[in-house]
Amino acid sequence: MTEQPPVLAVTGIGAYRIRVRLEPVPHLRHGRGWPEAISAATLTGADFNADHDRGLSRFEARIYAPPGFEDSDRDRCTLASFEFHHMVLDSARGGIMDFTGVLVGALAYPQNVYDRLAAGTPLTDIDEARGNWPGDVRYLPHPHTNLERYLGWRAKLTISPLRRQDDQ
C-alpha cells in the first residue's frame, strides 16, 4: 500500500476543468499488493495543449497566474504545469474527454499558495511565488514534490469545458 499525496486543487483563468487520477502500472509493483490509484489533482481553469511529434503524443495542462503577472520577458507566469506522454483518447461525450497517458512532469506550488490566491492575496506577497527582485514573481513553480515519485504512472484524465457557474 502506498502513501497517498494530498489532492491538489488549483484554480486559474483558463477554459477547462482537468481531473488527474494516477494508477499503478505493472513495472511499479512492489511487495505483495498493488499500490492503490490516487486522485492527484483537480485543475480548474486550466488551458491544455496537445500535439503529436515523431510518434509521441504529448499533452500539457497549465494554470496561469492572473493577468498582470509576467516575468521579465513578458511571458505569463505559470502556477501549475502537468505534462503527460503517450496520450490516448478513450472517449468523448458532451464536450467531456477522457484520456489515458503517462505522467512525466508535475510543477506546482503547495496548496496553501492557491488558497491564499483565492483569498485575494497578491502573488507578490506570497514567499513561495516571489522572484529574484521586489515586485517580481516566478515564471514557473517548483517541482511538485508530492507527485515526483509518481512520474511514470498511468494517468486517467477527465477534461471538461468550464461553464460559467464552474468559473465562479
Short mmCIF file of N, CA and C in Angstrom, two decimals:
data_model
loop_
_atom_site.label_atom_id
_atom_site.label_comp_id
_atom_site.label_asym_id
_atom_site.label_seq_id
_atom_site.Cartn_x
_atom_site.Cartn_y
_atom_site.Cartn_z
N MET A 1 0.86 -1.17 0.00
CA MET A 1 0.00 0.00 0.00
C MET A 1 0.91 1.23 0.00
N THR A 2 0.57 2.21 -0.82
CA THR A 2 1.40 3.40 -0.91
C THR A 2 0.73 4.59 -0.23
N GLU A 3 1.55 5.47 0.29
CA GLU A 3 1.02 6.68 0.92
C GLU A 3 0.45 7.58 -0.17
N GLN A 4 -0.72 8.14 0.07
CA GLN A 4 -1.35 8.99 -0.93
C GLN A 4 -0.99 10.45 -0.69
N PRO A 5 -0.55 11.15 -1.76
CA PRO A 5 -0.29 12.58 -1.59
C PRO A 5 -1.62 13.31 -1.47
N PRO A 6 -1.61 14.50 -0.89
CA PRO A 6 -2.86 15.25 -0.82
C PRO A 6 -3.30 15.66 -2.22
N VAL A 7 -4.61 15.75 -2.41
CA VAL A 7 -5.14 16.20 -3.69
C VAL A 7 -4.85 17.69 -3.82
N LEU A 8 -4.37 18.09 -4.96
CA LEU A 8 -4.05 19.48 -5.23
C LEU A 8 -5.21 20.10 -6.00
N ALA A 9 -5.82 21.12 -5.45
CA ALA A 9 -6.92 21.83 -6.12
C ALA A 9 -6.42 23.20 -6.54
N VAL A 10 -6.30 23.41 -7.84
CA VAL A 10 -5.73 24.63 -8.37
C VAL A 10 -6.77 25.35 -9.21
N THR A 11 -6.96 26.64 -8.95
CA THR A 11 -7.91 27.43 -9.72
C THR A 11 -7.18 28.48 -10.53
N GLY A 12 -7.52 28.56 -11.81
CA GLY A 12 -6.88 29.53 -12.69
C GLY A 12 -7.90 30.25 -13.53
N ILE A 13 -7.45 30.73 -14.69
CA ILE A 13 -8.32 31.54 -15.54
C ILE A 13 -8.56 30.92 -16.91
N GLY A 14 -8.19 29.66 -17.09
CA GLY A 14 -8.34 29.01 -18.40
C GLY A 14 -9.75 28.55 -18.67
N ALA A 15 -9.89 27.62 -19.58
CA ALA A 15 -11.21 27.23 -20.07
C ALA A 15 -11.67 25.85 -19.63
N TYR A 16 -10.83 25.06 -18.93
CA TYR A 16 -11.18 23.67 -18.66
C TYR A 16 -10.98 23.29 -17.21
N ARG A 17 -11.74 22.27 -16.81
CA ARG A 17 -11.50 21.59 -15.53
C ARG A 17 -10.86 20.25 -15.90
N ILE A 18 -9.71 19.96 -15.28
CA ILE A 18 -8.98 18.73 -15.58
C ILE A 18 -8.77 17.98 -14.28
N ARG A 19 -9.23 16.73 -14.25
CA ARG A 19 -9.02 15.88 -13.07
C ARG A 19 -8.00 14.81 -13.44
N VAL A 20 -7.03 14.63 -12.56
CA VAL A 20 -5.94 13.68 -12.81
C VAL A 20 -6.01 12.58 -11.76
N ARG A 21 -6.15 11.35 -12.21
CA ARG A 21 -6.14 10.17 -11.33
C ARG A 21 -4.98 9.30 -11.79
N LEU A 22 -4.14 8.90 -10.85
CA LEU A 22 -2.96 8.10 -11.19
C LEU A 22 -3.19 6.66 -10.77
N GLU A 23 -2.77 5.76 -11.66
CA GLU A 23 -2.94 4.33 -11.41
C GLU A 23 -1.60 3.64 -11.55
N PRO A 24 -1.34 2.64 -10.73
CA PRO A 24 -0.07 1.91 -10.85
C PRO A 24 -0.03 1.13 -12.16
N VAL A 25 1.17 0.93 -12.66
CA VAL A 25 1.37 0.10 -13.85
C VAL A 25 2.26 -1.07 -13.44
N PRO A 26 2.29 -2.14 -14.23
CA PRO A 26 2.97 -3.37 -13.79
C PRO A 26 4.41 -3.19 -13.31
N HIS A 27 5.21 -2.34 -13.95
CA HIS A 27 6.61 -2.24 -13.53
C HIS A 27 6.77 -1.56 -12.18
N LEU A 28 5.69 -0.99 -11.63
CA LEU A 28 5.77 -0.35 -10.33
C LEU A 28 5.35 -1.27 -9.19
N ARG A 29 5.10 -2.52 -9.51
CA ARG A 29 4.67 -3.47 -8.49
C ARG A 29 5.77 -3.66 -7.45
N HIS A 30 5.35 -3.63 -6.21
CA HIS A 30 6.32 -3.91 -5.15
C HIS A 30 5.58 -4.58 -3.99
N GLY A 31 6.31 -5.42 -3.30
CA GLY A 31 5.68 -6.16 -2.20
C GLY A 31 4.65 -7.13 -2.74
N ARG A 32 3.65 -7.45 -1.91
CA ARG A 32 2.62 -8.40 -2.32
C ARG A 32 1.49 -7.78 -3.11
N GLY A 33 1.17 -6.55 -2.77
CA GLY A 33 -0.02 -5.96 -3.39
C GLY A 33 0.32 -4.83 -4.33
N TRP A 34 -0.69 -4.40 -5.05
CA TRP A 34 -0.54 -3.26 -5.94
C TRP A 34 -0.81 -1.99 -5.15
N PRO A 35 -0.08 -0.94 -5.43
CA PRO A 35 -0.44 0.34 -4.82
C PRO A 35 -1.82 0.76 -5.30
N GLU A 36 -2.50 1.55 -4.52
CA GLU A 36 -3.83 2.00 -4.92
C GLU A 36 -3.73 3.16 -5.89
N ALA A 37 -4.79 3.33 -6.68
CA ALA A 37 -4.88 4.51 -7.53
C ALA A 37 -5.13 5.72 -6.64
N ILE A 38 -4.68 6.87 -7.09
CA ILE A 38 -4.85 8.08 -6.29
C ILE A 38 -5.41 9.20 -7.16
N SER A 39 -6.25 10.03 -6.57
CA SER A 39 -6.68 11.26 -7.22
C SER A 39 -5.61 12.29 -6.90
N ALA A 40 -4.88 12.72 -7.92
CA ALA A 40 -3.70 13.54 -7.69
C ALA A 40 -3.96 15.03 -7.77
N ALA A 41 -4.85 15.45 -8.67
CA ALA A 41 -5.03 16.89 -8.85
C ALA A 41 -6.36 17.20 -9.51
N THR A 42 -6.89 18.35 -9.18
CA THR A 42 -8.03 18.92 -9.88
C THR A 42 -7.61 20.33 -10.28
N LEU A 43 -7.54 20.58 -11.58
CA LEU A 43 -7.11 21.87 -12.09
C LEU A 43 -8.34 22.55 -12.69
N THR A 44 -8.80 23.61 -12.05
CA THR A 44 -9.97 24.33 -12.54
C THR A 44 -9.50 25.62 -13.19
N GLY A 45 -9.88 25.81 -14.45
CA GLY A 45 -9.42 26.98 -15.17
C GLY A 45 -8.10 26.74 -15.86
N ALA A 46 -7.89 25.52 -16.34
CA ALA A 46 -6.63 25.17 -17.00
C ALA A 46 -6.75 25.34 -18.51
N ASP A 47 -5.63 25.61 -19.14
CA ASP A 47 -5.51 25.54 -20.59
C ASP A 47 -4.76 24.26 -20.89
N PHE A 48 -5.03 23.66 -22.04
CA PHE A 48 -4.22 22.48 -22.38
C PHE A 48 -3.80 22.52 -23.83
N ASN A 49 -2.63 21.96 -24.07
CA ASN A 49 -2.08 21.85 -25.41
C ASN A 49 -1.75 20.39 -25.65
N ALA A 50 -2.10 19.91 -26.82
CA ALA A 50 -1.79 18.54 -27.19
C ALA A 50 -1.14 18.55 -28.56
N ASP A 51 -0.15 17.68 -28.76
CA ASP A 51 0.45 17.58 -30.08
C ASP A 51 0.97 16.16 -30.29
N HIS A 52 1.34 15.89 -31.52
CA HIS A 52 1.85 14.57 -31.90
C HIS A 52 3.10 14.80 -32.71
N ASP A 53 4.24 14.29 -32.24
CA ASP A 53 5.50 14.54 -32.91
C ASP A 53 6.33 13.26 -32.94
N ARG A 54 6.68 12.82 -34.11
CA ARG A 54 7.51 11.63 -34.30
C ARG A 54 7.00 10.43 -33.51
N GLY A 55 5.70 10.22 -33.57
CA GLY A 55 5.12 9.06 -32.92
C GLY A 55 4.81 9.23 -31.45
N LEU A 56 5.12 10.39 -30.88
CA LEU A 56 4.88 10.63 -29.46
C LEU A 56 3.75 11.63 -29.30
N SER A 57 2.70 11.22 -28.63
CA SER A 57 1.63 12.16 -28.32
C SER A 57 1.91 12.78 -26.96
N ARG A 58 1.78 14.11 -26.90
CA ARG A 58 2.13 14.85 -25.69
C ARG A 58 0.96 15.75 -25.32
N PHE A 59 0.76 15.92 -24.04
CA PHE A 59 -0.34 16.73 -23.53
C PHE A 59 0.19 17.53 -22.35
N GLU A 60 -0.12 18.81 -22.32
CA GLU A 60 0.29 19.63 -21.18
C GLU A 60 -0.90 20.45 -20.70
N ALA A 61 -1.15 20.39 -19.40
CA ALA A 61 -2.20 21.19 -18.76
C ALA A 61 -1.50 22.28 -17.95
N ARG A 62 -1.94 23.53 -18.14
CA ARG A 62 -1.30 24.64 -17.43
C ARG A 62 -2.33 25.55 -16.80
N ILE A 63 -1.97 26.03 -15.62
CA ILE A 63 -2.74 27.07 -14.94
C ILE A 63 -1.84 28.31 -14.93
N TYR A 64 -2.37 29.41 -15.44
CA TYR A 64 -1.59 30.64 -15.49
C TYR A 64 -1.98 31.59 -14.36
N ALA A 65 -1.03 32.44 -14.00
CA ALA A 65 -1.29 33.47 -12.99
C ALA A 65 -2.32 34.46 -13.52
N PRO A 66 -2.95 35.20 -12.61
CA PRO A 66 -3.91 36.22 -13.06
C PRO A 66 -3.24 37.22 -13.99
N PRO A 67 -4.01 37.88 -14.85
CA PRO A 67 -3.43 38.88 -15.76
C PRO A 67 -2.61 39.92 -14.99
N GLY A 68 -1.52 40.34 -15.61
CA GLY A 68 -0.67 41.35 -14.98
C GLY A 68 0.57 40.79 -14.33
N PHE A 69 0.63 39.48 -14.12
CA PHE A 69 1.81 38.86 -13.53
C PHE A 69 2.62 38.22 -14.65
N GLU A 70 3.73 38.86 -15.01
CA GLU A 70 4.58 38.39 -16.10
C GLU A 70 6.02 38.36 -15.61
N ASP A 71 6.85 37.58 -16.31
CA ASP A 71 8.26 37.61 -15.98
C ASP A 71 8.93 38.74 -16.77
N SER A 72 10.25 38.86 -16.66
CA SER A 72 10.95 39.97 -17.30
C SER A 72 10.86 39.91 -18.83
N ASP A 73 10.57 38.74 -19.40
CA ASP A 73 10.40 38.60 -20.85
C ASP A 73 8.95 38.80 -21.28
N ARG A 74 8.11 39.21 -20.35
CA ARG A 74 6.69 39.43 -20.59
C ARG A 74 5.92 38.15 -20.92
N ASP A 75 6.42 37.02 -20.44
CA ASP A 75 5.69 35.76 -20.54
C ASP A 75 4.77 35.64 -19.33
N ARG A 76 3.62 35.03 -19.54
CA ARG A 76 2.72 34.83 -18.41
C ARG A 76 3.34 33.86 -17.42
N CYS A 77 3.21 34.15 -16.15
CA CYS A 77 3.73 33.26 -15.12
C CYS A 77 2.78 32.07 -14.96
N THR A 78 3.35 30.92 -14.71
CA THR A 78 2.59 29.68 -14.60
C THR A 78 2.46 29.30 -13.13
N LEU A 79 1.24 28.90 -12.73
CA LEU A 79 1.02 28.46 -11.36
C LEU A 79 1.13 26.95 -11.22
N ALA A 80 0.83 26.22 -12.28
CA ALA A 80 0.94 24.76 -12.25
C ALA A 80 1.08 24.27 -13.68
N SER A 81 1.85 23.19 -13.87
CA SER A 81 2.03 22.60 -15.19
C SER A 81 2.17 21.09 -15.03
N PHE A 82 1.29 20.35 -15.69
CA PHE A 82 1.33 18.89 -15.66
C PHE A 82 1.51 18.38 -17.08
N GLU A 83 2.50 17.51 -17.29
CA GLU A 83 2.78 17.01 -18.63
C GLU A 83 2.61 15.49 -18.68
N PHE A 84 2.02 15.03 -19.78
CA PHE A 84 1.74 13.61 -19.98
C PHE A 84 2.19 13.21 -21.38
N HIS A 85 2.66 11.98 -21.52
CA HIS A 85 3.04 11.43 -22.82
C HIS A 85 2.20 10.19 -23.12
N HIS A 86 2.29 9.75 -24.36
CA HIS A 86 1.59 8.54 -24.83
C HIS A 86 0.08 8.66 -24.61
N MET A 87 -0.47 9.81 -24.97
CA MET A 87 -1.89 10.07 -24.72
C MET A 87 -2.78 9.30 -25.69
N VAL A 88 -3.86 8.76 -25.14
CA VAL A 88 -4.87 8.06 -25.93
C VAL A 88 -6.23 8.61 -25.51
N LEU A 89 -7.03 9.01 -26.50
CA LEU A 89 -8.39 9.46 -26.22
C LEU A 89 -9.27 8.24 -26.04
N ASP A 90 -9.73 8.00 -24.82
CA ASP A 90 -10.56 6.83 -24.53
C ASP A 90 -12.01 7.05 -24.92
N SER A 91 -12.52 8.25 -24.65
CA SER A 91 -13.91 8.55 -25.01
C SER A 91 -14.13 10.05 -25.01
N ALA A 92 -15.18 10.46 -25.70
CA ALA A 92 -15.57 11.87 -25.72
C ALA A 92 -17.09 11.90 -25.82
N ARG A 93 -17.71 12.68 -24.95
CA ARG A 93 -19.16 12.79 -24.96
C ARG A 93 -19.57 14.12 -24.36
N GLY A 94 -20.45 14.82 -25.02
CA GLY A 94 -20.98 16.07 -24.49
C GLY A 94 -19.92 17.09 -24.11
N GLY A 95 -18.83 17.15 -24.84
CA GLY A 95 -17.76 18.10 -24.53
C GLY A 95 -16.78 17.61 -23.49
N ILE A 96 -17.01 16.45 -22.88
CA ILE A 96 -16.10 15.89 -21.87
C ILE A 96 -15.23 14.83 -22.55
N MET A 97 -13.92 14.92 -22.32
CA MET A 97 -12.98 13.97 -22.92
C MET A 97 -12.27 13.19 -21.82
N ASP A 98 -12.13 11.90 -22.06
CA ASP A 98 -11.39 11.04 -21.14
C ASP A 98 -10.15 10.53 -21.86
N PHE A 99 -8.98 10.81 -21.28
CA PHE A 99 -7.70 10.39 -21.84
C PHE A 99 -7.00 9.43 -20.88
N THR A 100 -6.10 8.64 -21.44
CA THR A 100 -5.15 7.86 -20.66
C THR A 100 -3.76 8.24 -21.16
N GLY A 101 -2.83 8.45 -20.25
CA GLY A 101 -1.47 8.79 -20.62
C GLY A 101 -0.51 8.43 -19.50
N VAL A 102 0.70 8.95 -19.57
CA VAL A 102 1.71 8.69 -18.56
C VAL A 102 2.18 10.03 -18.02
N LEU A 103 2.13 10.20 -16.71
CA LEU A 103 2.59 11.45 -16.09
C LEU A 103 4.11 11.53 -16.19
N VAL A 104 4.62 12.60 -16.82
CA VAL A 104 6.08 12.74 -16.96
C VAL A 104 6.61 14.03 -16.32
N GLY A 105 5.73 14.91 -15.88
CA GLY A 105 6.20 16.12 -15.24
C GLY A 105 5.09 16.76 -14.43
N ALA A 106 5.44 17.31 -13.27
CA ALA A 106 4.45 17.99 -12.43
C ALA A 106 5.14 19.15 -11.72
N LEU A 107 4.75 20.36 -12.07
CA LEU A 107 5.24 21.56 -11.40
C LEU A 107 4.04 22.23 -10.75
N ALA A 108 4.14 22.58 -9.49
CA ALA A 108 3.02 23.24 -8.81
C ALA A 108 3.49 23.81 -7.49
N TYR A 109 2.82 24.87 -7.05
CA TYR A 109 3.06 25.39 -5.71
C TYR A 109 2.32 24.53 -4.70
N PRO A 110 2.67 24.63 -3.42
CA PRO A 110 1.89 23.93 -2.39
C PRO A 110 0.46 24.46 -2.35
N GLN A 111 -0.46 23.66 -1.84
CA GLN A 111 -1.88 24.03 -1.83
C GLN A 111 -2.13 25.36 -1.13
N ASN A 112 -1.36 25.65 -0.07
CA ASN A 112 -1.61 26.90 0.67
C ASN A 112 -1.40 28.14 -0.20
N VAL A 113 -0.57 28.06 -1.24
CA VAL A 113 -0.39 29.19 -2.15
C VAL A 113 -1.68 29.47 -2.90
N TYR A 114 -2.33 28.40 -3.39
CA TYR A 114 -3.57 28.58 -4.14
C TYR A 114 -4.69 29.07 -3.22
N ASP A 115 -4.70 28.58 -1.99
CA ASP A 115 -5.71 29.05 -1.03
C ASP A 115 -5.54 30.54 -0.76
N ARG A 116 -4.30 30.99 -0.62
CA ARG A 116 -4.06 32.41 -0.38
C ARG A 116 -4.42 33.26 -1.60
N LEU A 117 -4.12 32.75 -2.80
CA LEU A 117 -4.52 33.47 -4.02
C LEU A 117 -6.03 33.60 -4.11
N ALA A 118 -6.75 32.50 -3.79
CA ALA A 118 -8.21 32.52 -3.83
C ALA A 118 -8.78 33.50 -2.81
N ALA A 119 -8.05 33.73 -1.73
CA ALA A 119 -8.50 34.69 -0.70
C ALA A 119 -8.16 36.13 -1.07
N GLY A 120 -7.46 36.32 -2.21
CA GLY A 120 -7.18 37.67 -2.67
C GLY A 120 -5.79 38.18 -2.40
N THR A 121 -4.90 37.33 -1.87
CA THR A 121 -3.52 37.76 -1.62
C THR A 121 -2.77 37.88 -2.94
N PRO A 122 -2.11 39.01 -3.22
CA PRO A 122 -1.35 39.14 -4.46
C PRO A 122 -0.17 38.16 -4.50
N LEU A 123 0.17 37.70 -5.68
CA LEU A 123 1.31 36.79 -5.84
C LEU A 123 2.59 37.39 -5.27
N THR A 124 2.75 38.70 -5.41
CA THR A 124 3.98 39.33 -4.93
C THR A 124 4.10 39.31 -3.41
N ASP A 125 3.01 38.98 -2.71
CA ASP A 125 3.04 38.90 -1.24
C ASP A 125 3.20 37.47 -0.73
N ILE A 126 3.36 36.51 -1.63
CA ILE A 126 3.48 35.09 -1.25
C ILE A 126 4.93 34.66 -1.46
N ASP A 127 5.59 34.31 -0.36
CA ASP A 127 7.02 33.99 -0.41
C ASP A 127 7.37 32.93 -1.46
N GLU A 128 6.58 31.85 -1.55
CA GLU A 128 6.90 30.76 -2.47
C GLU A 128 6.86 31.19 -3.93
N ALA A 129 6.14 32.27 -4.23
CA ALA A 129 5.99 32.72 -5.61
C ALA A 129 6.89 33.90 -5.96
N ARG A 130 7.65 34.39 -5.00
CA ARG A 130 8.49 35.56 -5.27
C ARG A 130 9.65 35.22 -6.18
N GLY A 131 9.97 36.18 -7.04
CA GLY A 131 11.12 36.03 -7.93
C GLY A 131 12.38 36.58 -7.29
N ASN A 132 13.27 37.06 -8.12
CA ASN A 132 14.59 37.48 -7.64
C ASN A 132 14.69 38.93 -7.22
N TRP A 133 13.68 39.74 -7.51
CA TRP A 133 13.74 41.14 -7.12
C TRP A 133 12.37 41.61 -6.68
N PRO A 134 12.29 42.75 -5.99
CA PRO A 134 11.00 43.22 -5.46
C PRO A 134 9.96 43.39 -6.58
N GLY A 135 8.75 42.92 -6.30
CA GLY A 135 7.67 43.03 -7.27
C GLY A 135 7.68 41.98 -8.35
N ASP A 136 8.65 41.06 -8.32
CA ASP A 136 8.78 40.02 -9.33
C ASP A 136 8.14 38.73 -8.83
N VAL A 137 7.56 37.96 -9.73
CA VAL A 137 7.07 36.63 -9.39
C VAL A 137 7.76 35.60 -10.27
N ARG A 138 7.81 34.36 -9.81
CA ARG A 138 8.47 33.30 -10.55
C ARG A 138 7.75 33.01 -11.85
N TYR A 139 8.51 32.66 -12.87
CA TYR A 139 7.91 32.27 -14.15
C TYR A 139 7.28 30.89 -14.05
N LEU A 140 7.96 29.97 -13.37
CA LEU A 140 7.44 28.61 -13.20
C LEU A 140 7.47 28.24 -11.73
N PRO A 141 6.52 27.43 -11.27
CA PRO A 141 6.55 26.95 -9.88
C PRO A 141 7.61 25.87 -9.70
N HIS A 142 7.73 25.40 -8.49
CA HIS A 142 8.69 24.35 -8.15
C HIS A 142 8.17 22.99 -8.61
N PRO A 143 9.06 21.99 -8.73
CA PRO A 143 8.57 20.62 -8.95
C PRO A 143 7.61 20.22 -7.83
N HIS A 144 6.55 19.55 -8.19
CA HIS A 144 5.53 19.13 -7.22
C HIS A 144 6.09 17.92 -6.46
N THR A 145 6.62 18.16 -5.26
CA THR A 145 7.33 17.11 -4.54
C THR A 145 6.43 15.93 -4.18
N ASN A 146 5.14 16.18 -3.94
CA ASN A 146 4.25 15.07 -3.60
C ASN A 146 3.98 14.15 -4.78
N LEU A 147 4.19 14.64 -6.00
CA LEU A 147 3.90 13.82 -7.18
C LEU A 147 5.16 13.31 -7.88
N GLU A 148 6.34 13.78 -7.52
CA GLU A 148 7.54 13.37 -8.25
C GLU A 148 7.76 11.86 -8.22
N ARG A 149 7.41 11.22 -7.13
CA ARG A 149 7.62 9.75 -7.07
C ARG A 149 6.61 8.99 -7.92
N TYR A 150 5.59 9.70 -8.43
CA TYR A 150 4.58 9.06 -9.28
C TYR A 150 4.82 9.31 -10.76
N LEU A 151 5.94 9.94 -11.10
CA LEU A 151 6.25 10.12 -12.52
C LEU A 151 6.42 8.74 -13.16
N GLY A 152 5.83 8.57 -14.31
CA GLY A 152 5.85 7.27 -14.98
C GLY A 152 4.59 6.46 -14.72
N TRP A 153 3.72 6.91 -13.82
CA TRP A 153 2.46 6.20 -13.58
C TRP A 153 1.47 6.53 -14.68
N ARG A 154 0.59 5.57 -14.93
CA ARG A 154 -0.50 5.80 -15.88
C ARG A 154 -1.47 6.82 -15.28
N ALA A 155 -1.88 7.77 -16.09
CA ALA A 155 -2.80 8.82 -15.64
C ALA A 155 -4.11 8.71 -16.40
N LYS A 156 -5.19 8.84 -15.68
CA LYS A 156 -6.51 8.96 -16.27
C LYS A 156 -6.91 10.41 -16.13
N LEU A 157 -7.19 11.07 -17.24
CA LEU A 157 -7.55 12.49 -17.22
C LEU A 157 -8.97 12.66 -17.73
N THR A 158 -9.75 13.42 -17.00
CA THR A 158 -11.08 13.81 -17.45
C THR A 158 -11.04 15.32 -17.66
N ILE A 159 -11.34 15.73 -18.87
CA ILE A 159 -11.26 17.14 -19.24
C ILE A 159 -12.64 17.61 -19.63
N SER A 160 -13.12 18.64 -18.98
CA SER A 160 -14.44 19.17 -19.31
C SER A 160 -14.36 20.69 -19.42
N PRO A 161 -15.08 21.26 -20.38
CA PRO A 161 -15.06 22.72 -20.50
C PRO A 161 -15.73 23.35 -19.29
N LEU A 162 -15.17 24.47 -18.85
CA LEU A 162 -15.79 25.20 -17.74
C LEU A 162 -17.06 25.88 -18.22
N ARG A 163 -18.03 25.85 -17.38
CA ARG A 163 -19.25 26.62 -17.62
C ARG A 163 -19.20 27.80 -16.68
N ARG A 164 -20.03 28.78 -16.89
CA ARG A 164 -19.96 30.00 -16.07
C ARG A 164 -20.04 29.71 -14.59
N GLN A 165 -20.93 28.79 -14.16
CA GLN A 165 -21.05 28.52 -12.73
C GLN A 165 -19.81 27.85 -12.18
N ASP A 166 -19.04 27.11 -13.03
CA ASP A 166 -17.81 26.47 -12.59
C ASP A 166 -16.71 27.51 -12.33
N ASP A 167 -16.77 28.61 -13.06
CA ASP A 167 -15.71 29.60 -13.03
C ASP A 167 -15.86 30.58 -11.86
N GLN A 168 -16.92 30.49 -11.11
CA GLN A 168 -17.15 31.43 -10.01
C GLN A 168 -16.59 30.90 -8.72
#
